[in-house]
mmCIF file of C-alpha atoms in Angstrom:
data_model
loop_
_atom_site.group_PDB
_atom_site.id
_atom_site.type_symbol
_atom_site.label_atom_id
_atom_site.label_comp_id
_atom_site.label_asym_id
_atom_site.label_seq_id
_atom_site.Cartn_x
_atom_site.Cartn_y
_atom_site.Cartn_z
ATOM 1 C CA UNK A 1 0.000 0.000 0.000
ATOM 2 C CA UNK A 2 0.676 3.536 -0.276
ATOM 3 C CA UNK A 3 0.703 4.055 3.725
ATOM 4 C CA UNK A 4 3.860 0.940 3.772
ATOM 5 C CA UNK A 5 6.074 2.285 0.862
ATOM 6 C CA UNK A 6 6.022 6.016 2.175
ATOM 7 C CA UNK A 7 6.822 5.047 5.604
ATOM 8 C CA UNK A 8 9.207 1.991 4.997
ATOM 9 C CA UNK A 9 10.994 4.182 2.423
ATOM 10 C CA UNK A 10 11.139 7.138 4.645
ATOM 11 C CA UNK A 11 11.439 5.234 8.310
ATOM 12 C CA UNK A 12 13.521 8.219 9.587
ATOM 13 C CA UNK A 13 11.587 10.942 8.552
ATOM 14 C CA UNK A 14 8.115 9.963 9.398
ATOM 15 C CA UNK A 15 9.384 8.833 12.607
ATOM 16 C CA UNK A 16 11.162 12.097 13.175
ATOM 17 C CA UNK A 17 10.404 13.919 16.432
ATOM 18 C CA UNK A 18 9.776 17.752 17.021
ATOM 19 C CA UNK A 19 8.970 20.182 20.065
ATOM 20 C CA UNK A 20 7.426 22.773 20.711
ATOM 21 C CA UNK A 21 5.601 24.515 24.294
ATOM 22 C CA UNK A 22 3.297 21.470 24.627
ATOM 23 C CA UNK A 23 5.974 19.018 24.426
ATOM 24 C CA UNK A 24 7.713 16.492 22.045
ATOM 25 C CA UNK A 25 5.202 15.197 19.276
ATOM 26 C CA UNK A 26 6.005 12.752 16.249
ATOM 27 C CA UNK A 27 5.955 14.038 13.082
ATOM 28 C CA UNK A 28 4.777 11.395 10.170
ATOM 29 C CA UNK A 29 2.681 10.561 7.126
ATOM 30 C CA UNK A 30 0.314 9.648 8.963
ATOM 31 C CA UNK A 31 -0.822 13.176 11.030
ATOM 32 C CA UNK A 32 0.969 15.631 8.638
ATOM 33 C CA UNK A 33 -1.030 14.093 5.333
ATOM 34 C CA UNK A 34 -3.966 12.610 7.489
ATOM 35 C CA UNK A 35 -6.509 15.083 5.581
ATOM 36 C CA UNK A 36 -5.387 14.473 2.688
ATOM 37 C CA UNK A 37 -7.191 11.420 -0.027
ATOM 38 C CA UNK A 38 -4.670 8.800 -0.605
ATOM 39 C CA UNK A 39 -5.294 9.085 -4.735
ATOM 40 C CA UNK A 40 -4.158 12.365 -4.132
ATOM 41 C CA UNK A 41 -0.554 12.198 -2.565
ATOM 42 C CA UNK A 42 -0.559 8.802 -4.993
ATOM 43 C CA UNK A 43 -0.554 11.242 -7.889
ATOM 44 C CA UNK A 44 1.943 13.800 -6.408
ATOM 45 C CA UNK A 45 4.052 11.222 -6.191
ATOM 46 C CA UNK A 46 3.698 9.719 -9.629
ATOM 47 C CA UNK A 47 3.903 13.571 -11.239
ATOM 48 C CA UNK A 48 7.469 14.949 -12.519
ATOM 49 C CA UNK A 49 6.897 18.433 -11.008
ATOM 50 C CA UNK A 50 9.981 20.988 -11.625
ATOM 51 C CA UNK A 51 8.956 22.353 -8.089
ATOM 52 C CA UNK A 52 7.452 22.260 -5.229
ATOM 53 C CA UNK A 53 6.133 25.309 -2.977
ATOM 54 C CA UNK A 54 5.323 24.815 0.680
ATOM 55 C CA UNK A 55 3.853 28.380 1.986
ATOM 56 C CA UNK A 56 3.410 28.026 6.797
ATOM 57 C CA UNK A 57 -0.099 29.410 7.126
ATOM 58 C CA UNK A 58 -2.032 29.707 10.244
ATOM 59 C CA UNK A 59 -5.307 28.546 11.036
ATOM 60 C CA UNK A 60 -7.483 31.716 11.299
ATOM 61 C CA UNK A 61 -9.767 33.591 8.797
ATOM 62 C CA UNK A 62 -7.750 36.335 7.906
ATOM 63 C CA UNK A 63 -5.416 33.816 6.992
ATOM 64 C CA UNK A 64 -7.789 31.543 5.027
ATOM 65 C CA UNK A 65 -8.927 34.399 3.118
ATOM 66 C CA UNK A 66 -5.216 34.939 1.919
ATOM 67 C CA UNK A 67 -5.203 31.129 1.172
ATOM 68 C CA UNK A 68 -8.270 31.454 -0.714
ATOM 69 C CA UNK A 69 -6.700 34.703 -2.369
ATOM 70 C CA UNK A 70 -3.725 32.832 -3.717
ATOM 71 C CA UNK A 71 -5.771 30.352 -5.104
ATOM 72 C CA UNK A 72 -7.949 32.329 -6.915
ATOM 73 C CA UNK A 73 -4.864 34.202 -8.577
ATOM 74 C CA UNK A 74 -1.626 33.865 -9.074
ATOM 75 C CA UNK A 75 -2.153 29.643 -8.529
ATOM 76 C CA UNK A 76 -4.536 30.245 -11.512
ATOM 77 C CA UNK A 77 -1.930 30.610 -13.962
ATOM 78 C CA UNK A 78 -0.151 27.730 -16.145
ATOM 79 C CA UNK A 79 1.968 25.860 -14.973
ATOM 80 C CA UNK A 80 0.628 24.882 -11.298
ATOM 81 C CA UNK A 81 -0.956 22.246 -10.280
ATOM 82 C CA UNK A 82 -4.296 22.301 -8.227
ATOM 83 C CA UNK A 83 -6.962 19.844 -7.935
ATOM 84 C CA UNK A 84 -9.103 21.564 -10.571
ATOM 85 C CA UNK A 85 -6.323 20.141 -13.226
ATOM 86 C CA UNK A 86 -6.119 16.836 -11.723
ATOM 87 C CA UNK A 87 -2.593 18.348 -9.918
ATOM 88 C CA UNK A 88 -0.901 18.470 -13.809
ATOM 89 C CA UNK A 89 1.565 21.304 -13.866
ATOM 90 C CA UNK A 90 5.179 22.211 -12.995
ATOM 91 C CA UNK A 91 5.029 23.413 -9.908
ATOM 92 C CA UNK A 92 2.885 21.866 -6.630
ATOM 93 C CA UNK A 93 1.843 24.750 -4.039
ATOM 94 C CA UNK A 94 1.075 22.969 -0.531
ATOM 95 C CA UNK A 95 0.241 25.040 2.659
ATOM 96 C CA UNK A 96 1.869 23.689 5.889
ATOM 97 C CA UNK A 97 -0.264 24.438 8.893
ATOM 98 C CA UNK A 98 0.186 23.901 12.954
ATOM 99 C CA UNK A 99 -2.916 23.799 15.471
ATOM 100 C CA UNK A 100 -3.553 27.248 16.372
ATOM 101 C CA UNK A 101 -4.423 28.313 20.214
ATOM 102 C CA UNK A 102 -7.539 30.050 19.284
ATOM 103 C CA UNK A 103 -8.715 26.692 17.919
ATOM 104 C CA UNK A 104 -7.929 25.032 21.305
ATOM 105 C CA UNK A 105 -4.750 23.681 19.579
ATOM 106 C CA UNK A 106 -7.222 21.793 17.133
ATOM 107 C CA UNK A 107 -7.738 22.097 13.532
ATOM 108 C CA UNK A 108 -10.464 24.217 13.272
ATOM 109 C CA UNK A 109 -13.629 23.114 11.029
ATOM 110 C CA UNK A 110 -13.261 25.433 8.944
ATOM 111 C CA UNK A 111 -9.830 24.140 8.261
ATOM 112 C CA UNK A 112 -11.210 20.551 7.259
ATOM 113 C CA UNK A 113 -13.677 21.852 4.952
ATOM 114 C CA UNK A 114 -11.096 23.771 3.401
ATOM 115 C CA UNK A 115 -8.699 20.680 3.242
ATOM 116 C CA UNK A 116 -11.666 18.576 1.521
ATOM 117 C CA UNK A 117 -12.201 21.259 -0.794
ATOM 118 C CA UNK A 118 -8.591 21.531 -2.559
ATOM 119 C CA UNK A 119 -6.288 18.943 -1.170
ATOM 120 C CA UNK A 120 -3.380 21.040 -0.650
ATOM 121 C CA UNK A 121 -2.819 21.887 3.127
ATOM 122 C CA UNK A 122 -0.672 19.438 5.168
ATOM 123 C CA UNK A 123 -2.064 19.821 9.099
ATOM 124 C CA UNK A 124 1.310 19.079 11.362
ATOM 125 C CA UNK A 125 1.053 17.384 14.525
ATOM 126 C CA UNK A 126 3.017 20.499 16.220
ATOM 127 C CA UNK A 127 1.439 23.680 18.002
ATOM 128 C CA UNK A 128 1.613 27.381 17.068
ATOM 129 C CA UNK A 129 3.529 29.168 19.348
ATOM 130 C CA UNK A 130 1.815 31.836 21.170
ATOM 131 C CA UNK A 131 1.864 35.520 20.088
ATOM 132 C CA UNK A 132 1.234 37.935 22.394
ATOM 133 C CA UNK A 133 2.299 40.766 19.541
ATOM 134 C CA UNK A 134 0.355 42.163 16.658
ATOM 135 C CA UNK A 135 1.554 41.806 13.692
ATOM 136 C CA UNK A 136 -0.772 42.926 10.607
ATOM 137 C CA UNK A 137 -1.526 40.308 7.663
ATOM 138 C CA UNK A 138 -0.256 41.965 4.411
ATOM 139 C CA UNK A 139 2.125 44.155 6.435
ATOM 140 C CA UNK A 140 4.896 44.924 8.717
ATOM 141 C CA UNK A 141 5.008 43.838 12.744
ATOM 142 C CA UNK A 142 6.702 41.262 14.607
ATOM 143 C CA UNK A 143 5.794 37.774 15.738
ATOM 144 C CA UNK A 144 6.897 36.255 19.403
ATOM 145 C CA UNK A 145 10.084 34.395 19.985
ATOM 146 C CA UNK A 146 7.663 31.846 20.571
ATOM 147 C CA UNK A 147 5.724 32.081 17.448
ATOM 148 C CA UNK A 148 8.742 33.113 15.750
ATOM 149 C CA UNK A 149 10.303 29.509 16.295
ATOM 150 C CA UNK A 150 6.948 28.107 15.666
ATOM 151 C CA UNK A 151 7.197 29.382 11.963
ATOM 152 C CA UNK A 152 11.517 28.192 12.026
ATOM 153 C CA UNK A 153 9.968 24.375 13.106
ATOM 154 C CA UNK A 154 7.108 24.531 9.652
ATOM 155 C CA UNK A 155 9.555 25.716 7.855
ATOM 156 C CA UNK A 156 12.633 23.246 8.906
ATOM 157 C CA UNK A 157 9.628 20.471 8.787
ATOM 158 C CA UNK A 158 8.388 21.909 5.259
ATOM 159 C CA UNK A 159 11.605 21.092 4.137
ATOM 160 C CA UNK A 160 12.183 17.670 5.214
ATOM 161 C CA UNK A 161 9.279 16.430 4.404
ATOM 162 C CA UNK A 162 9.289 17.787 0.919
ATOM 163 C CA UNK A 163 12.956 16.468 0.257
ATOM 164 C CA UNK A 164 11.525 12.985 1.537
ATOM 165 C CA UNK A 165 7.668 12.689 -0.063
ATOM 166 C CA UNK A 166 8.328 14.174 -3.442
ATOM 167 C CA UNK A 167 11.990 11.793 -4.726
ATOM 168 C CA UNK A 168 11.774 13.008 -7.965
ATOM 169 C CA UNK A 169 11.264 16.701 -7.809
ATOM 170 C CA UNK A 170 14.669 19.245 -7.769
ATOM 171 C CA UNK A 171 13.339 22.291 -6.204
ATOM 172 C CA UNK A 172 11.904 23.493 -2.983
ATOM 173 C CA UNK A 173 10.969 27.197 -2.324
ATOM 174 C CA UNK A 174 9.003 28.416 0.554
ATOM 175 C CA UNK A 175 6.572 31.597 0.813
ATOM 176 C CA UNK A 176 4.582 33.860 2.765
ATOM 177 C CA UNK A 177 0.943 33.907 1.767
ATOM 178 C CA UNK A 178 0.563 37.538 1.667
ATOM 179 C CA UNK A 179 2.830 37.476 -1.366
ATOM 180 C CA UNK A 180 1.437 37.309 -5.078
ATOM 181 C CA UNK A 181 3.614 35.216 -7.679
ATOM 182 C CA UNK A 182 3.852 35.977 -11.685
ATOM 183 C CA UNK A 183 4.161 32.424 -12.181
ATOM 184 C CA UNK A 184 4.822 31.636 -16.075
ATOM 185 C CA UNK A 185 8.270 34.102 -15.502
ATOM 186 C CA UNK A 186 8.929 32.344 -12.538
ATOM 187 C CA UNK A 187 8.795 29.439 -14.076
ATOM 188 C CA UNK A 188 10.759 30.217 -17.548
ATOM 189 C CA UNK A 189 13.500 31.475 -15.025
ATOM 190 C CA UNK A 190 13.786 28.864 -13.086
ATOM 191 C CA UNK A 191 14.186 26.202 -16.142
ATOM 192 C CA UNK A 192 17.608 28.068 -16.698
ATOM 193 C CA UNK A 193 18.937 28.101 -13.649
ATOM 194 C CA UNK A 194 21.786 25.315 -12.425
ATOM 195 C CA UNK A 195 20.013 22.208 -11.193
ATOM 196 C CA UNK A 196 22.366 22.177 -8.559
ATOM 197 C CA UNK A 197 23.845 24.664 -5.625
ATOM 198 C CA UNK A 198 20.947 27.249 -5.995
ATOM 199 C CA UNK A 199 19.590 29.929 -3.413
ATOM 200 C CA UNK A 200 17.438 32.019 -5.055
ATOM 201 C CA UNK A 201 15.625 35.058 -3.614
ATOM 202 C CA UNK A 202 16.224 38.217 -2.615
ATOM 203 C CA UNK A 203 19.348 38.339 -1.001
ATOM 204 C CA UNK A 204 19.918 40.375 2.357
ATOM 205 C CA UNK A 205 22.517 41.352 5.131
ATOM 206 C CA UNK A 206 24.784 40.555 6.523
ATOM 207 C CA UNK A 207 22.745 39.153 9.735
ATOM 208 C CA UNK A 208 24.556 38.983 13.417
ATOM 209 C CA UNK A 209 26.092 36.943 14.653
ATOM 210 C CA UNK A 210 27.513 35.292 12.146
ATOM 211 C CA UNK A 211 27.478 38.134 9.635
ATOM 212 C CA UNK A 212 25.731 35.798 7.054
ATOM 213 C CA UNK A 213 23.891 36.371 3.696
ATOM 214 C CA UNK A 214 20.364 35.615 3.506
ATOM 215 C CA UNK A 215 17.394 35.088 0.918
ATOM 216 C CA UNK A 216 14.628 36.990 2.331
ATOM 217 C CA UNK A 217 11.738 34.589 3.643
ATOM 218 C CA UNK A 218 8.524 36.204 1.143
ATOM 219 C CA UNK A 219 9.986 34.077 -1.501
ATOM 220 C CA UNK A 220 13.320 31.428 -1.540
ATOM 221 C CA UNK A 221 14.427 28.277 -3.819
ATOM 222 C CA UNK A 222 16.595 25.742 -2.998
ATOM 223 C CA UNK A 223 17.922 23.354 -5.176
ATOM 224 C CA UNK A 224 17.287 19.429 -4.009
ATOM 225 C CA UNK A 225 21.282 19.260 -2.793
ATOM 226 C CA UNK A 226 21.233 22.660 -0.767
ATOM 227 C CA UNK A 227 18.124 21.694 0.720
ATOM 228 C CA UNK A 228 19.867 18.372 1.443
ATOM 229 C CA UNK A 229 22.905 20.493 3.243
ATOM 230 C CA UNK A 230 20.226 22.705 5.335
ATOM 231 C CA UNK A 231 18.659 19.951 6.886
ATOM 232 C CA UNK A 232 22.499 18.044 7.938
ATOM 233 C CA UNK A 233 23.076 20.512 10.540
ATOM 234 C CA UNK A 234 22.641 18.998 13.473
ATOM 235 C CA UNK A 235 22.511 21.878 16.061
ATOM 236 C CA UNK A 236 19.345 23.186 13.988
ATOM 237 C CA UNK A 237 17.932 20.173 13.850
ATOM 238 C CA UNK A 238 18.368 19.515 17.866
ATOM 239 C CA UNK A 239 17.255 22.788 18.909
ATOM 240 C CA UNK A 240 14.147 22.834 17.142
ATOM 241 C CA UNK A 241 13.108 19.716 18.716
ATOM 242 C CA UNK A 242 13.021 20.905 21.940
ATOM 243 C CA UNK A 243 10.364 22.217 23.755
ATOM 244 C CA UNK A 244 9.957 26.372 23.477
ATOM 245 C CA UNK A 245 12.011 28.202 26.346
ATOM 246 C CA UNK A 246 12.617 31.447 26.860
ATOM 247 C CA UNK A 247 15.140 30.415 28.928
ATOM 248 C CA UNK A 248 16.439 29.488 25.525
ATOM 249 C CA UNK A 249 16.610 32.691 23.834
ATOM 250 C CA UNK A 250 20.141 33.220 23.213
ATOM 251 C CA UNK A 251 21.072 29.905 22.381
ATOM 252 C CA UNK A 252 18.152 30.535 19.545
ATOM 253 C CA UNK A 253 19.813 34.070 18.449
ATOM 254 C CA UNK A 254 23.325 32.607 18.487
ATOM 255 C CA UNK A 255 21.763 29.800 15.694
ATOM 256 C CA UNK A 256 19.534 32.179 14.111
ATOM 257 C CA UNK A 257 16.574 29.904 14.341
ATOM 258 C CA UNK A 258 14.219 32.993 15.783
ATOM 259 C CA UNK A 259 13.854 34.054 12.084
ATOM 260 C CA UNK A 260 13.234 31.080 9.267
ATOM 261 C CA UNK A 261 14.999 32.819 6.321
ATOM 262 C CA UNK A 262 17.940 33.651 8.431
ATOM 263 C CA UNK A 263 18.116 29.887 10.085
ATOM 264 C CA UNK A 264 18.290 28.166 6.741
ATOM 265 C CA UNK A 265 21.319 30.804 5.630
ATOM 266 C CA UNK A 266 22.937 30.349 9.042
ATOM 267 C CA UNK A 267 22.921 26.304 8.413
ATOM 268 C CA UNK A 268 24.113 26.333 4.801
ATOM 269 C CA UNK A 269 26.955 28.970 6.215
ATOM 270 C CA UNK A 270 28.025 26.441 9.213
ATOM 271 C CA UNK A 271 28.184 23.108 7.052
ATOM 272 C CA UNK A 272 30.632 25.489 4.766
ATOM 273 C CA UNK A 273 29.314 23.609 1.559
ATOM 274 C CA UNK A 274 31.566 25.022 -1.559
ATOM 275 C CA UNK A 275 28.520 23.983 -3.831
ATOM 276 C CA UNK A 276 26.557 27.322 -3.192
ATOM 277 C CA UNK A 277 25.195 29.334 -6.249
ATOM 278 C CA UNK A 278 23.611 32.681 -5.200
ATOM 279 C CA UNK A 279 20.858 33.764 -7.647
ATOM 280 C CA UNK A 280 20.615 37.652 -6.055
ATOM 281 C CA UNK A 281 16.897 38.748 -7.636
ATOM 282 C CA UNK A 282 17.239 42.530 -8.122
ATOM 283 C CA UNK A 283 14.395 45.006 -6.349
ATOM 284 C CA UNK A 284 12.779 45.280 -9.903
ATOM 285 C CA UNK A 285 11.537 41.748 -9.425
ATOM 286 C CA UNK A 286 11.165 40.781 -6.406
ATOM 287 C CA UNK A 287 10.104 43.616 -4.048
ATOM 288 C CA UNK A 288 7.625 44.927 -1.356
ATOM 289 C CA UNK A 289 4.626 46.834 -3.167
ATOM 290 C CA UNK A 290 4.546 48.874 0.693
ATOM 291 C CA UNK A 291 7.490 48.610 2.695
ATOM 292 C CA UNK A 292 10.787 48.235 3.428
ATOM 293 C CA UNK A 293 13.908 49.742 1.310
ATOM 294 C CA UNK A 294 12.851 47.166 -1.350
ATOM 295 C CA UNK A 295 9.487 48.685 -2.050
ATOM 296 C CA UNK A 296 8.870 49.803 -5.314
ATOM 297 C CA UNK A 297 5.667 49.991 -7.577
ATOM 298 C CA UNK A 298 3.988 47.131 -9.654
ATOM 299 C CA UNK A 299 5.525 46.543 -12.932
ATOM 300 C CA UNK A 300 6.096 44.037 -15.954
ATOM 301 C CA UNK A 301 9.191 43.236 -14.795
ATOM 302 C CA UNK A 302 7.843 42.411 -11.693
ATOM 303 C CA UNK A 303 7.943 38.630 -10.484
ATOM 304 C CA UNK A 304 7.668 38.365 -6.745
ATOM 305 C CA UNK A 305 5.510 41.250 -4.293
ATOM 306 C CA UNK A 306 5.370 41.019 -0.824
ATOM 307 C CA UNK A 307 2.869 42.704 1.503
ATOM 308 C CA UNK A 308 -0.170 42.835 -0.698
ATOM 309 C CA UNK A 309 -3.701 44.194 0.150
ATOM 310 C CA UNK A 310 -5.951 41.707 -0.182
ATOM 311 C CA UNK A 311 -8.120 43.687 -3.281
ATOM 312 C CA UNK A 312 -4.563 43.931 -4.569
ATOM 313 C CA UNK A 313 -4.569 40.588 -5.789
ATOM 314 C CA UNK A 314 -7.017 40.128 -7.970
ATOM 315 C CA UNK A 315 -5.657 44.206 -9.305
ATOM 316 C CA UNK A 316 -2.374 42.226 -10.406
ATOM 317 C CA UNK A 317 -3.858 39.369 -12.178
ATOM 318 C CA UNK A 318 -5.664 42.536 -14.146
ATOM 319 C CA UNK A 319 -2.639 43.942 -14.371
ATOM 320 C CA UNK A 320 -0.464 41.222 -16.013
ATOM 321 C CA UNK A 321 -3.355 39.597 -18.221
ATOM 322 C CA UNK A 322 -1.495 41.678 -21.216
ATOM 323 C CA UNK A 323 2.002 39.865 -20.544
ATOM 324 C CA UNK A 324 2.659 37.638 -23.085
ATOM 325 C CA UNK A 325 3.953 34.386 -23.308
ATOM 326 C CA UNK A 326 7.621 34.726 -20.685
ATOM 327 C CA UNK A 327 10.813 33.444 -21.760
ATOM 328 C CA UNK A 328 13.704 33.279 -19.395
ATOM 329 C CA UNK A 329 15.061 36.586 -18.587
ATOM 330 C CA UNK A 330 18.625 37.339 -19.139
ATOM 331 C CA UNK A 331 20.984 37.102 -16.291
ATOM 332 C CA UNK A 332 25.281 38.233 -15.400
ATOM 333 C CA UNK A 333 27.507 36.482 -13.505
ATOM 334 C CA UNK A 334 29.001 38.741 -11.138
ATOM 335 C CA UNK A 335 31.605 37.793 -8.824
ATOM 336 C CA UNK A 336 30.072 34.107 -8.702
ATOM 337 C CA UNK A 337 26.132 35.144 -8.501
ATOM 338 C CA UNK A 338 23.907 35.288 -10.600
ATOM 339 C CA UNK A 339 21.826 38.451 -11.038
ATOM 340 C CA UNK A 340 18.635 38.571 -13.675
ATOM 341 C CA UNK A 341 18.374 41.681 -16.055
ATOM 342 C CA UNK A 342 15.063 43.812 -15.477
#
């Protein structure tokens, strides 16, 4: 069966075991895919995507209206694959979700309808952490340390179970899901890039206190190897499987596992892998449509925007209907990274 080749050819993963405030919980097919129709993860498996997107979502309305805002948009486009095309397409987006507190630290209802509905949300067996700090959908503000290493354990999870489920497939990105992505140039890019050592995003720093590089955490790729490297490092790995402590919070700063995008640069930078090819996305491209030094207004050479508005989304896919059919962008080599033309 499905159930005893996943498991048997994944023992370690599946049997993996995470932390968080409420204590250590296993991690395996069995809870994280539970919602999920066998026939479905049958045909993930037996599809050749190019990619696959996991996007950490929460379980509350303002964030299943951004779920259901994605959908209806940019996951429209060619190229990704949804249940309305049978899951046919290049690139798989999957939400990964932990039980929220407001929900009693269940999945809510509303969750499992949504679930039934489009087969794309995997439902960990891990806890939110608790956020006692606002911090506006579509905008700026600051989680916890708590829920801040809530969203480092989805992510670090995200990636080990997509390395693991989906053998075939050569790139992993993660998302936000306040973000809205031009998908076909995403795509045509990506088909040109190395199929090894890639980073791709929107590269920041340098972040104490290891004075490290990072690709911003709206939008990052990782090639199958890099993810591979990420997930060795042990100290990462150990720390986010114990339970939440603020007693804890320096030995979290010192690893950089309070913010996800910083964590995975941190690991890559500790392993000191020499296979590392930095794809640096200029602020044409990728960018915030409201904040931050990379804001900067919609365009057609726009790929990746951060922070939208929720009517904004639906005002992009308006926007871009004229674009024609994308080729790959040119791109320079400079000083060993790669850096797409406009």
């Amino acid at each position: 069966t499905l159930d005893n080749e996943v498991h048997s050819q994944y023992h370690q993963y599946f049997t993996y075991t995470t932390a968080n405030s409420s204590g250590g919980l296993a991690i395996n097919y069995h809870e994280s895919l539970r919602y999920i129709p066998r026939s479905t993860v049958q045909t993930w498996k037996e599809r050749d995507y190019l990619i696959v997107f996991g996007i950490p979502s929460i379980d509350i309305d303002e964030r299943r209206r951004r779920r259901y805002l994605q959908r209806t948009t940019c996951w429209q486009y060619p190229g990704v694959a949804r249940r309305a095309n049978n899951f046919t397409g290049d690139m798989l987006v999957l939400y990964v979700l932990a039980r929220h507190p407001s929900q009693g630290y269940n999945y809510s209802e509303s969750l499992l309808k949504e679930v039934a509905e489009y087969h794309d949300i995997i439902t960990l067996n891990i806890n939110e952490g608790v956020s006692n700090f606002p911090k506006m959908v579509g905008g700026l503000g600051y989680y916890s340390l708590e829920a801040q290493m809530g969203l480092s354990q989805k992510t670090y999870i995200w990636f080990e179970m997509a390395v693991g489920l989906f053998s075939k497939v050569n790139y992993f990105s993660k998302g936000d899901d306040d973000m809205f992505l031009y998908v076909p140039q995403f795509l045509a890019d990506l088909k040109v890039l190395p199929k090894r050592c890639l980073y791709w995003g929107m590269i920041s720093g340098p972040r104490s206190p290891a004075h490290i590089y990072f690709a911003i955490g709206a939008c990052y790729t990782l090639s199958r190897d890099v993810a591979e490297t990420f997930l060795s490092y042990e100290p990462t790995r150990r720390l986010l499987s114990l339970p939440y402590s603020h007693t804890r919070q320096s030995e979290y700063r010192s690893l950089n596992v309070d913010c996800e995008d910083t964590m995975v640069a941190r690991a890559l930078h500790e392993v000191k892998s020499q296979c590392l090819v930095f794809v640096n996305e200029s602020f044409c491209r990728f960018h915030d449509l409201h904040y931050n030094s990379y804001k900067r207004r919609a365009s057609n050479s726009s790929v990746l925007l951060h922070h939208l508005k929720e009517k904004e989304y639906y005002t992009l896919m308006k926007m871009f209907s004229s674009r024609t059919a994308e080729t790959a962008k040119t791109y320079k080599n400079i000083d060993g990274r790669i850096i797409f033309d406009c």
